Coordinates of C-alpha atoms in Angstrom, one line a residue:
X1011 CA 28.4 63.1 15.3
X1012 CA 25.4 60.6 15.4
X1013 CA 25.0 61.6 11.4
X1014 CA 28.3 60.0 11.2
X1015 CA 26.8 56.1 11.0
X1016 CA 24.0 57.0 9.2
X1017 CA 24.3 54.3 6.4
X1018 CA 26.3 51.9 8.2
X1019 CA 25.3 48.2 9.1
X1020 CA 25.2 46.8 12.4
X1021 CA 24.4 43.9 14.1
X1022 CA 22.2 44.6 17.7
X1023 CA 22.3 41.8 20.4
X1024 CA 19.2 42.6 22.4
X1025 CA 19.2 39.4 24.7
X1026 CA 17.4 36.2 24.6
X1027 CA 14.1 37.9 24.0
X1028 CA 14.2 40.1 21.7
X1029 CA 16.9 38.1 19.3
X1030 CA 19.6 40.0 17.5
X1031 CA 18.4 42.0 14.6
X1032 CA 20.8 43.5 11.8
X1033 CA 20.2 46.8 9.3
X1034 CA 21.6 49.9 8.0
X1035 CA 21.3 52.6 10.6
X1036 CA 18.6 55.1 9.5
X1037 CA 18.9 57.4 12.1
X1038 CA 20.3 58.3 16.1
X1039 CA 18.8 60.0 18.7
X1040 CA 21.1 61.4 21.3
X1041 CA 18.9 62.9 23.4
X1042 CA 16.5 60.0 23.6
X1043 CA 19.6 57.3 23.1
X1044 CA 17.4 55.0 20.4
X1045 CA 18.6 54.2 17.1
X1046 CA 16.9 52.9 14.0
X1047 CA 17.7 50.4 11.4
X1048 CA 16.4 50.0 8.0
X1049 CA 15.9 46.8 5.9
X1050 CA 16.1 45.2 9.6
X1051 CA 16.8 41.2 10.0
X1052 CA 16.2 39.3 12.5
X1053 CA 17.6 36.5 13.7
X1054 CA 18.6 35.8 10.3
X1055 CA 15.0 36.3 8.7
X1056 CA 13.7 39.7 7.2
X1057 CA 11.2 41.8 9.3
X1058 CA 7.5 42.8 7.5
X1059 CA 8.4 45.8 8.5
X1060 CA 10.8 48.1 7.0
X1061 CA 12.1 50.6 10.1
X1062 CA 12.8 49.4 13.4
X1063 CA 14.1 51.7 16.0
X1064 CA 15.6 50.5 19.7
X1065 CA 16.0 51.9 23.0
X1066 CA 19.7 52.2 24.6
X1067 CA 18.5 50.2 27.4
X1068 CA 17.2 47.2 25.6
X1069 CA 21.0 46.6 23.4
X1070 CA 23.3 44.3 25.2
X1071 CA 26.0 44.2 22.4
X1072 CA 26.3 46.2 19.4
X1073 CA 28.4 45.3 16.6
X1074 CA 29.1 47.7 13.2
X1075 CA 30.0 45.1 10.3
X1076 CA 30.1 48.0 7.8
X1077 CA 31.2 52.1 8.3
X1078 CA 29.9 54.4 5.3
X1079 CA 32.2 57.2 6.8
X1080 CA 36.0 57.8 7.4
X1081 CA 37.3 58.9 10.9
X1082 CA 34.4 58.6 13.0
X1083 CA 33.6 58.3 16.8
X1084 CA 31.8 55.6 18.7
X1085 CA 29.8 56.5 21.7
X1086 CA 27.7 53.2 22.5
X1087 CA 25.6 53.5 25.4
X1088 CA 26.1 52.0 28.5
X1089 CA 24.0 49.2 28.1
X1090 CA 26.3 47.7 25.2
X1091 CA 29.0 47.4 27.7
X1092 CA 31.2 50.2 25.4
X1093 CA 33.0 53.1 25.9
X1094 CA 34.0 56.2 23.8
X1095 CA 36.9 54.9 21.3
X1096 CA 38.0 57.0 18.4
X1097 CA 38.3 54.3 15.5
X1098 CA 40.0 55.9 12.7
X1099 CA 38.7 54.0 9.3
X1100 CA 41.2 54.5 6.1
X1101 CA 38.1 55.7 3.1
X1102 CA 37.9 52.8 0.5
X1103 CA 38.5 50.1 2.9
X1104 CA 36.3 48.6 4.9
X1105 CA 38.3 45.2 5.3
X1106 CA 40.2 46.9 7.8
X1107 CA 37.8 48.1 10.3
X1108 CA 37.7 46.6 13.6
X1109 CA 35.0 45.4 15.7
X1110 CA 34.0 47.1 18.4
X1111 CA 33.4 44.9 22.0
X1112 CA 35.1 41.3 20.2
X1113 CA 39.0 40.4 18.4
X1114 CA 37.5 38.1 16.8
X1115 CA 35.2 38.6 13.5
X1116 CA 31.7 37.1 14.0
X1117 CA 30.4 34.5 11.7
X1118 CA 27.4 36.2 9.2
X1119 CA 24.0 35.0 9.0
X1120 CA 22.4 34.7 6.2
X1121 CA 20.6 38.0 6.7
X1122 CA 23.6 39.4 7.0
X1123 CA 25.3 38.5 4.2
X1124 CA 22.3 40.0 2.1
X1125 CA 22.9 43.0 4.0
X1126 CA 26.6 42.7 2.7
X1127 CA 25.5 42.6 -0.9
X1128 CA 23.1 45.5 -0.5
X1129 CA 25.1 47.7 0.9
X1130 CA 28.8 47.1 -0.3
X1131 CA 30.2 47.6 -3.8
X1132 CA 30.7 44.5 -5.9
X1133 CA 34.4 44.9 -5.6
X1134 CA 34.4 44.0 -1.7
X1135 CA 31.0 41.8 -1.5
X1136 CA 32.3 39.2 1.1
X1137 CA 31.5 35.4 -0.1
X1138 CA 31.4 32.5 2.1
X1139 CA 32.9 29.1 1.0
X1140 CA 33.4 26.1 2.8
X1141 CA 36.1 27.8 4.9
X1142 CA 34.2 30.2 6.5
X1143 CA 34.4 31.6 10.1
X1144 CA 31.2 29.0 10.5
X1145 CA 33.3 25.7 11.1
X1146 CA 36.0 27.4 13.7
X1147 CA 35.6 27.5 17.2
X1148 CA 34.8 30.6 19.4
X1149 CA 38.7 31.0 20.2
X1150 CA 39.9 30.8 16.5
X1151 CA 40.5 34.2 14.0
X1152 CA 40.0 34.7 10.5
X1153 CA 43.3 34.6 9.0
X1154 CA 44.3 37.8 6.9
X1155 CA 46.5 38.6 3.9
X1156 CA 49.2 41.0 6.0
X1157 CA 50.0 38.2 8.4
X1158 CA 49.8 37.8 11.9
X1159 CA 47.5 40.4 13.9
X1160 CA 47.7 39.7 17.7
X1161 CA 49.2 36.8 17.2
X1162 CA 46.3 35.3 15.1
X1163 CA 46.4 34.5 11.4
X1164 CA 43.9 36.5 9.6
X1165 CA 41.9 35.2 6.3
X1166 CA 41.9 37.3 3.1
X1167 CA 38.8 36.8 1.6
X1168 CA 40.3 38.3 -2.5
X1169 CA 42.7 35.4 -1.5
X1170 CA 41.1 32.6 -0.9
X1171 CA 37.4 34.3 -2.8
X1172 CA 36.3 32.3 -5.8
X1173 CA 35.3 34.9 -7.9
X1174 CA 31.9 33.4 -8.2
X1175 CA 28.8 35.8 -9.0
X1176 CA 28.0 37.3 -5.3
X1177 CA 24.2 36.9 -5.8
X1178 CA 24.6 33.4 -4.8
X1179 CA 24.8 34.3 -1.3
X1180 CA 21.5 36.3 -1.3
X1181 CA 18.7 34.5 0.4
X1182 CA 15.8 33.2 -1.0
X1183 CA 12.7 34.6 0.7
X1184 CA 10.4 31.1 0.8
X1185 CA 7.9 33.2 3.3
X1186 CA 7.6 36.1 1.4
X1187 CA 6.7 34.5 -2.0
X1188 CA 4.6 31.8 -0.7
X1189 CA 2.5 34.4 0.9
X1190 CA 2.3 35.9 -2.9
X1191 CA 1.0 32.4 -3.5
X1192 CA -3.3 32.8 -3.3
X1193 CA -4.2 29.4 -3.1
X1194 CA -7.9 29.9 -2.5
X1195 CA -8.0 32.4 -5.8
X1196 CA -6.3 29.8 -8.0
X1197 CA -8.1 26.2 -7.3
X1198 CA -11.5 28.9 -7.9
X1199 CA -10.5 29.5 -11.1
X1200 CA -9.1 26.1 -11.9
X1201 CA -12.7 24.7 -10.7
X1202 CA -14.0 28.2 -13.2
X1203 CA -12.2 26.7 -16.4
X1204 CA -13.2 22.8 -15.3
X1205 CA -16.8 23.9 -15.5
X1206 CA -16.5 25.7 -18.6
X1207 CA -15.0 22.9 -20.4
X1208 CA -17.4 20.2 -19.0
X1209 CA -14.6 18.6 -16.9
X1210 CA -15.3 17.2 -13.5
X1211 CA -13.3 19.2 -10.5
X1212 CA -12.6 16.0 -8.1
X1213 CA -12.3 12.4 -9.2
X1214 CA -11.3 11.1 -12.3
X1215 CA -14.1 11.0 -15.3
X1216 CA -15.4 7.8 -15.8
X1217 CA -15.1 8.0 -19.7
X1218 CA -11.5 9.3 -19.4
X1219 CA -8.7 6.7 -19.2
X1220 CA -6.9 6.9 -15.7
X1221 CA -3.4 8.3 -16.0
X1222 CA -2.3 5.7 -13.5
X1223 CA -1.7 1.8 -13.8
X1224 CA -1.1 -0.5 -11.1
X1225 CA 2.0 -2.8 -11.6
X1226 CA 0.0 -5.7 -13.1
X1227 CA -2.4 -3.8 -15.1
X1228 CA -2.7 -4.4 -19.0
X1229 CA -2.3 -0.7 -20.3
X1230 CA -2.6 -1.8 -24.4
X1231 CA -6.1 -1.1 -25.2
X1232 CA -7.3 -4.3 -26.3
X1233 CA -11.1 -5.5 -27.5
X1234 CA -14.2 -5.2 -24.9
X1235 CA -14.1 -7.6 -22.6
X1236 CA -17.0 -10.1 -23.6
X1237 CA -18.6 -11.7 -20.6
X1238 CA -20.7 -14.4 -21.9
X1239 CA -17.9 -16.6 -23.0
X1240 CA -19.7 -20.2 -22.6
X1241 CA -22.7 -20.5 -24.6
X1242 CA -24.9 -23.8 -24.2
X1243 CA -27.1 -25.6 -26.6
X1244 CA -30.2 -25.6 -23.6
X1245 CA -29.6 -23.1 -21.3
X1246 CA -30.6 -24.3 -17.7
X1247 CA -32.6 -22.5 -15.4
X1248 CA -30.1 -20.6 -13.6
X1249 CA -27.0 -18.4 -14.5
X1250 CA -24.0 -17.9 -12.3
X1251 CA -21.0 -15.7 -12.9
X1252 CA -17.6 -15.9 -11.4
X1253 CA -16.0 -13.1 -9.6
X1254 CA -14.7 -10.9 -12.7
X1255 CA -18.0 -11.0 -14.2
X1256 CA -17.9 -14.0 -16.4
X1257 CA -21.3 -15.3 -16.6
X1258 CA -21.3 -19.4 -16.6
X1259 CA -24.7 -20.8 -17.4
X1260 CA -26.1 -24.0 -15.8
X1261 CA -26.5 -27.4 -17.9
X1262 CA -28.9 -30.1 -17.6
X1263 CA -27.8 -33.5 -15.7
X1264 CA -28.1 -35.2 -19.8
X1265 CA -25.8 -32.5 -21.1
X1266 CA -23.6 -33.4 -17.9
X1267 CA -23.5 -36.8 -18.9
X1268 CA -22.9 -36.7 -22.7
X1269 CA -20.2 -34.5 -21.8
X1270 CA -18.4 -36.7 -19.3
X1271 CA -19.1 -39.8 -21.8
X1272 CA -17.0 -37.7 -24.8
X1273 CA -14.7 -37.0 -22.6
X1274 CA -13.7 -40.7 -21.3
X1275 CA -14.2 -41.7 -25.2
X1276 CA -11.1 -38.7 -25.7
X1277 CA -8.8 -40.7 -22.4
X1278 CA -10.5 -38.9 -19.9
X1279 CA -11.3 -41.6 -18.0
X1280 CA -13.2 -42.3 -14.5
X1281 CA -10.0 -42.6 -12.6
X1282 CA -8.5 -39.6 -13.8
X1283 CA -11.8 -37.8 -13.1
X1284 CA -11.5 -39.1 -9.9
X1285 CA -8.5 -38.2 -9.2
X1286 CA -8.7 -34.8 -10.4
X1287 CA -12.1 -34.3 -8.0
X1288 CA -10.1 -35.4 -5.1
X1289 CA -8.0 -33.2 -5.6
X1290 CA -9.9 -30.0 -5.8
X1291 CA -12.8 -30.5 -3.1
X1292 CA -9.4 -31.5 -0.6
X1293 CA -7.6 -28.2 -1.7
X1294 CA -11.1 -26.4 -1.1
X1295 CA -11.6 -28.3 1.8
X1296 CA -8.2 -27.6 3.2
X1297 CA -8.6 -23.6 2.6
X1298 CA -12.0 -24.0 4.5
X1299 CA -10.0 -26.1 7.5
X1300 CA -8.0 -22.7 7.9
X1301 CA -5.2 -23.0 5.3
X1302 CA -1.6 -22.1 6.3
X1303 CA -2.4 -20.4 9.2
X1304 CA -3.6 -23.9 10.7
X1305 CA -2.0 -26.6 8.8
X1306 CA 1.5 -25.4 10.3
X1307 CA 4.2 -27.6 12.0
X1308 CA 3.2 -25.7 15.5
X1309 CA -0.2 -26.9 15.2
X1310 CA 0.3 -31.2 14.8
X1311 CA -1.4 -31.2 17.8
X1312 CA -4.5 -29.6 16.8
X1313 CA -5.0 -31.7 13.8
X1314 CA -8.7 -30.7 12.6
X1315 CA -10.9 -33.7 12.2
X1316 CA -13.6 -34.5 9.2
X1317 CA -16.5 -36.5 8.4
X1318 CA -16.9 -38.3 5.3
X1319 CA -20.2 -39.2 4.7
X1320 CA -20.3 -41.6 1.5
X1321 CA -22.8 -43.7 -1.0
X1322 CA -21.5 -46.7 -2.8
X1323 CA -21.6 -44.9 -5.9
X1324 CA -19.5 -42.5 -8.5
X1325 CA -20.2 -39.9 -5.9
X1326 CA -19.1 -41.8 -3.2
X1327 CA -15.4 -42.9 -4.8
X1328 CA -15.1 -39.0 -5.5
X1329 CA -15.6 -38.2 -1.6
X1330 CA -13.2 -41.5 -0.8
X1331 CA -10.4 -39.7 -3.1
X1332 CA -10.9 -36.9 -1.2
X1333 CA -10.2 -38.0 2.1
X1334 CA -7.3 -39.4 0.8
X1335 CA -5.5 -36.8 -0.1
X1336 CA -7.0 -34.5 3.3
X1337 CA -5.1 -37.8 5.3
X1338 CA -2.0 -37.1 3.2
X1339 CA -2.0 -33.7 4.3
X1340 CA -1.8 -34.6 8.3
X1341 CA -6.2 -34.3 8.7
X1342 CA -8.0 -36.9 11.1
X1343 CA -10.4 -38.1 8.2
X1344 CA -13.3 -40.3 9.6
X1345 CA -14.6 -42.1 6.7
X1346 CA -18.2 -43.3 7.2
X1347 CA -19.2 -46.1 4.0
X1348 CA -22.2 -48.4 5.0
X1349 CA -21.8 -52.7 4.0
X1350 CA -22.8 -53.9 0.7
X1351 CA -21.9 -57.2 -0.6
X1352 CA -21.1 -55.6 -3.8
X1353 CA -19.3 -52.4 -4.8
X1354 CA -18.1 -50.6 -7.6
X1355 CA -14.8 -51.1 -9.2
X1356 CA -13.8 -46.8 -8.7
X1357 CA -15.4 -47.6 -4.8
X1358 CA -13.4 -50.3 -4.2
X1359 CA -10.1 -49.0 -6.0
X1360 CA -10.7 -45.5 -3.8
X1361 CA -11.4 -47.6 -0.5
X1362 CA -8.3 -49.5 -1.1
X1363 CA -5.6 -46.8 -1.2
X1364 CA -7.7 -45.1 1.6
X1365 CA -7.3 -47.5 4.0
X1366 CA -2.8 -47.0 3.5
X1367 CA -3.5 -43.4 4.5
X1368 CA -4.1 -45.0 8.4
X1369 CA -7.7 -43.0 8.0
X1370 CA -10.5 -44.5 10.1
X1371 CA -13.3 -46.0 8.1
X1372 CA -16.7 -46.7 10.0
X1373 CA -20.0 -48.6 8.5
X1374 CA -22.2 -47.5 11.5
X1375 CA -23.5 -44.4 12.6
X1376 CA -23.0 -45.3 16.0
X1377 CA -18.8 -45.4 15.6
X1378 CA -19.4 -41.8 14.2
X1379 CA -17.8 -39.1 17.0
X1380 CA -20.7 -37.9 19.6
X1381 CA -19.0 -34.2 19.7
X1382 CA -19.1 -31.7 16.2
X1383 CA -16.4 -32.1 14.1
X1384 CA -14.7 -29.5 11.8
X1385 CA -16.4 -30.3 8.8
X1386 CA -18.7 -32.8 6.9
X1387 CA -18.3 -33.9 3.5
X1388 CA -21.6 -35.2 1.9
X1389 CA -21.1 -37.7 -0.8
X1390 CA -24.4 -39.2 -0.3
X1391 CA -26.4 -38.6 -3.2
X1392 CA -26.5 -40.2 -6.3
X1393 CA -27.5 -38.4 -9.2
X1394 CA -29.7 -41.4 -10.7
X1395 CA -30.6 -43.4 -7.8
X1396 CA -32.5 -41.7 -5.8
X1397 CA -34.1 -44.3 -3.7
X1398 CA -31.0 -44.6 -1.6
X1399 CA -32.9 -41.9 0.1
X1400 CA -35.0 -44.2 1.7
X1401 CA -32.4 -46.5 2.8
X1402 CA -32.5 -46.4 6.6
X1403 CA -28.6 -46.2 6.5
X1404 CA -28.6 -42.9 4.3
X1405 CA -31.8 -41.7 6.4
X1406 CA -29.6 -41.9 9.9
X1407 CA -26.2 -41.0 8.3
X1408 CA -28.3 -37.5 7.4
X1409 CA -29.9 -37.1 10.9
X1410 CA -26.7 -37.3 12.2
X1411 CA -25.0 -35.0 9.9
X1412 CA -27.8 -32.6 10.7
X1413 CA -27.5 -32.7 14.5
X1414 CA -23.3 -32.5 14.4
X1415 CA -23.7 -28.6 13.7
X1416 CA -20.5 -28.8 11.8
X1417 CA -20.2 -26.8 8.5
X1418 CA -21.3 -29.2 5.8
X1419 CA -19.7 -29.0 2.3
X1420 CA -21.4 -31.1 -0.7
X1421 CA -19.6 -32.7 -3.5
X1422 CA -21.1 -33.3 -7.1
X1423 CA -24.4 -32.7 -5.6
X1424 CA -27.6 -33.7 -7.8
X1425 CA -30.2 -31.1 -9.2
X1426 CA -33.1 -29.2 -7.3
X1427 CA -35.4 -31.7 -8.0
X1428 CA -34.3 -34.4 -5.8
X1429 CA -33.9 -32.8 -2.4
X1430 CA -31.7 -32.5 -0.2
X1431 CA -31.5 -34.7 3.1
X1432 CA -28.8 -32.8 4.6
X1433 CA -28.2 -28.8 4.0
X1434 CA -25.0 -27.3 3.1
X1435 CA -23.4 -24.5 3.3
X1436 CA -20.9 -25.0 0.5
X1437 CA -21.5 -26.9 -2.9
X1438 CA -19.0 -28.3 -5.4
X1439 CA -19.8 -28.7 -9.0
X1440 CA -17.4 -30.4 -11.9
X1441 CA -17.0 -28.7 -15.0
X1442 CA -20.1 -26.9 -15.2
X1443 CA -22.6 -26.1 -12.8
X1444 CA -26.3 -28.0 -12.2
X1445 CA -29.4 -26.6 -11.1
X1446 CA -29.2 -26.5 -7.2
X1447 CA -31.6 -26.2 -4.7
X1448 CA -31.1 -23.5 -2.5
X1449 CA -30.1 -25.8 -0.1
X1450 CA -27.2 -26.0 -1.6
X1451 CA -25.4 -23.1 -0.1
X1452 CA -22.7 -20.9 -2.2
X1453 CA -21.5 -22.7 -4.9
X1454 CA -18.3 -23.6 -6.1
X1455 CA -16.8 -24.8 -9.4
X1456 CA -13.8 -27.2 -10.1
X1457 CA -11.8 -27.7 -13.3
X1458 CA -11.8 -31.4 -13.8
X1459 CA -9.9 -31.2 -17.4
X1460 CA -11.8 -31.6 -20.1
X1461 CA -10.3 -30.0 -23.0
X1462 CA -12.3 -27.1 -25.2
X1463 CA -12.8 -29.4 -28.0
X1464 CA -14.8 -31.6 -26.1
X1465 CA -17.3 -29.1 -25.2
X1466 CA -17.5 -28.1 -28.7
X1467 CA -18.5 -31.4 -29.6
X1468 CA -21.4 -31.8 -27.8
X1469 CA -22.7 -27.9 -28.9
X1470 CA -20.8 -26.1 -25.8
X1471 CA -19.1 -22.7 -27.0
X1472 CA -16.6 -23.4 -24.0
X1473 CA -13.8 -20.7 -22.5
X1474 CA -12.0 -21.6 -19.4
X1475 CA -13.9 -19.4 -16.4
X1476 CA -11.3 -20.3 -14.3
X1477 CA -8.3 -18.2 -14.9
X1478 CA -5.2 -19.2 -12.6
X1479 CA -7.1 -21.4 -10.5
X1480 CA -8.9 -24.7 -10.1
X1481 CA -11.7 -24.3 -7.8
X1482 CA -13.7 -20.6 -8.3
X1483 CA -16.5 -19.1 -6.4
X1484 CA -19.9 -18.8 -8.4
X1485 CA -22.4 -16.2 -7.6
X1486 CA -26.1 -16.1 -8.4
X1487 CA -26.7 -13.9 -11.8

C-alpha cells in the first residue's frame, strides 16, 4: 500500500541535474507514479520550500534511511532501477532495516542527519564521530554489534555512540538567519538614534578622542601643546615654523652675533662651530646628492661632483669644512678659493686638512668644469664685508655659478638687505634663522650646539625646534 511509507525518510538520487534531495514522504501517487517529500533537503541544504513532489521518471536511485511501518512492500518504479521486494521490518527497530539498491550503508549529509533527529526517537538518534562511514572507502561496511553480515563487519552505533546530547549534529541554518538579518533597517535606525543624540553617522568627531593609537602615539593626556616655544627679545621681520608647527622667529644679525660671542666665552669656540657646520650642510648636502640610493658601493663609478664656491672669510672656512667631510664620503669636491696674500687662521686651518682629502682646489674661474655639475655650494658672502661684492673675482665666480644651471645651495647666508649675487634654491641657517631675501629659496636650519642657557643669557626664551634631528626644514609663517 502506498500509505504504507507515508512518514518515512528517503534519500532521492535524481542525477547530476537535479541533485539528490532527502525528506519524509508526504504522500504517493500510483496512478500518476510521483511522490512527495516534506521538510525536503537538498544536496545537503534545506529547500525554501516546504513540499516537493517528483515524477517516477526523473528518480535514478531511491534510498529509504528510515520506515515508520512494520512489514511493508516496495514497489520502486522502473526508473530507480528496483524491483518489487517484500522487506519485512521487525516494529521498534529501525537499525535493522536494509537498504534497498546498495549492501553497503551510505554516509549522511548533514541534511540528513537533521532529518534523523526530526524524525527518530531520542533513544535511536544516530551520532556521527570521528569514525563515521565518511572516512571509508566505497568498498568498506559499517561494522555491527551481531558480527559478521556478508562477510563484512558491521558498526554498532549504542557501541561505539558517545552519549553526547544529539542536537549537536543539527545544522546551523547560516542562510536562513542571515536573511532574518535587515541590514538596511538597522544602520537607518542606528543613523535615527546618532542624530538624535547629536552624534556624527561617519567619521570620527573631532572633539571626541579616537579610540585608536598608532604604535608610537603618546595616549596619556598631557598639557596643550604650546607652539611658540622661542621667544626673542626683538622679534625680526619674519616668522618661520618647522614642520610640527613650532613657530621659530627670526633674529637680527647683532642678536646673531652676541649670541655666538656668549657662546665661544662658554667653550664654544670657532673651531667647534666650524666643525659642527661642516658637518650638517654635508649631511644636507649628501641627502640632496640622492642619499643611500646613490651613495651605494654599485655606484663608485658615478661619483656626483660639487662646486665649492668660497670667500676668505668665517663663511668661507664653514664651506671648506664642508667639502671636507663630502670628500670623506667618496664626492668629487671642486673647491674654488681665489689668492690672497693673507688669510684667516679658521681659512687656512680648513684649507689645510682639505687638501689630505685629495679634493681639487682651483683659484680661477677658468679651471672651474665647463659642463653643470650636481650641485653648488655658495660660501661667498660675508655677512660684514660686503664690498667683496665688487671684487671682480666674486663678480665672475657668481656669473658662473649662474650660467652652470646646477641647483645651488647657500650656507650661512647674510640678510635681505645685502643681495644676493647668485640665487638659491636651498638656504642654510645656524642656530636661528636671519632675515632672507626671497632669493634665498626654502630654508633650512642646523643645530650648531649652543646650550639653552646661553640663549637665556642674551634674553632668548630658547626650546630645541629640532627634535631628533640636526638639520630641519623651515616654512614661511
Amino acid at each position: 500500500m502506498a500509505s504504507d511509507w507515508l512518514g518515512s525518510l528517503v534519500s532521492l538520487n535524481c542525477g547530476p541535474t537535479l541533485g539528490v534531495y532527502q525528506g519524509e514522504v508526504s504522500s504517493v501517487d500510483q496512478s500518476s507514479q510521483t511522490i512527495s517529500l516534506r521538510q525536503p533537503f537538498h544536496n545537503g541544504v534545506k529547500c525554501p520550500v516546504p513540499e516537493v513532489t517528483f515524477s517516477a521518471i526523473d528518480i535514478k536511485e531511491l534510498k529509504i534511511l528510515d520506515i515508520r511501518n512494520g512489514n511493508v512492500r516496495i514497489n520502486p518504479s522502473p526508473a530507480a532501477k528496483g524491483s518489487t521486494v517484500p522487506v519485512a521490518v521487525p516494529k521498534g527497530d529501525p537499525r535493522s532495516v536494509e537498504k534497498l539498491n546498495s549492501p553497503q550503508q551510505c554516509s549522511k549529509s548533514y541534511g540528513e542527519r537533521h532529518l534523523d533527529a526530526l524524525g527518530q526517537p531520542k533513544g535511536f538518534r544516530r551520532r556521527h564521530n570521528s569514525w563515521s562511514s565518511t572516512s571509508r572507502g566505497a568498498n568498506q561496511a559499517t561494522p555491527k554489534k551481531n558480527g559478521v553480515k556478508n562477510g563484512q563487519m558491521k558498526r554498532d552505533d549504542e557501541c561505539f555512540g558517545d552519549g553526547m546530547d544529539d542536537g549537536l549534529d543539527t545544522d546551523f541554518d547560516f542562510e536562513g538567519n542571515l536573511a532574518l538579518f535587515d541590514k538596511a533597517a538597522v544602520f537607518s535606525e542606528i543613523d535615527t538614534t546618532e542624530r538624535r543624540s547629536g552624534a556624527r553617522s561617519h567619521g570620527t568627531p573631532q572633539d571626541q578622542t579616537p579610540t585608536r593609537y598608532r604604535h608610537d602615539e603618546n595616549i596619556l593626556e598631557g598639557k596643550p601643546v604650546v607652539y611658540r616655544q622661542i621667544v626673542v627679545p626683538q622679534p625680526g621681520p619674519k616668522e618661520y615654523c618647522t614642520d610640527s608647527g613650532l613657530v621659530v622667529p627670526s633674529i637680527s644679525y647683532e642678536l646673531h652675533k652676541r649670541l655666538l660671542s656668549a657662546a665661544e666665552r662658554y667653550g664654544l669656540t670657532l673651531e667647534r662651530r666650524l666643525e659642527m657646520t661642516g658637518v650638517c650642510a654635508s649631511q644636507m648636502t649628501l641627502t640632496l646628492l640622492g642619499g643611500p640610493n646613490r651613495f651605494t658601493p654599485k655606484n663608485l663609478h658615478q661619483r656626483p661632483t660639487v662646486a665649492l664656491l668660497c670667500g676668505p672669510h668665517v663663511q668661507g672656512a664653514q664651506g671648506i669644512s664642508c667639502g671636507r667631510h663630502l670628500a670623506n664620503h667618496e664626492v668629487e669636491v671642486i673647491l674654488f678659493l681665489p689668492n690672497f696674500v693673507k688669510l684667516l687662521d679658521s681659512v687656512t686651518s680648513e684649507l689645510t686638512l682639505f687638501i689630505k682629502t685629495g679634493g681639487k682646489q682651483v683659484s680661477s674661474i677658468k679651471d672651474l668644469p665647463d659642463t653643470p655639475v650636481d650641485l653648488i655650494i655658495n660660501c661667498l658672502d660675508c655677512h660684514e664685508n660686503t664690498f667683496l661684492m665688487d671684487q671682480p673675482w666674486y663678480r665672475a665666480a657668481a656669473e658662473w655659478a649662474n650660467q652652470n644651471r646646477a641647483p645651488v645651495l647657500s650656507l650661512d647666508p647674510p640678510v635681505s638687505g645685502q643681495g644676493h649675487a647668485v640665487e638659491a634654491k636651498w638656504s642654510l641657517s645656524l642656530c636661528l634663522p636671519l632675515p632672507l631675501a626671497e632669493g634665498a629659496g626654502r630654508v633650512y636650519l642646523c643645530d650648531i650646539g649652543i646650550p639653552r642657557q646661553v640663549f637665556q643669557e642674551v634674553g632668548i626664551k630658547y626650546h630645541s625646534p629640532f627634535g631628533c634631528k640636526f638639520v630641519i626644514p623651515l616654512h614661511s609663517a
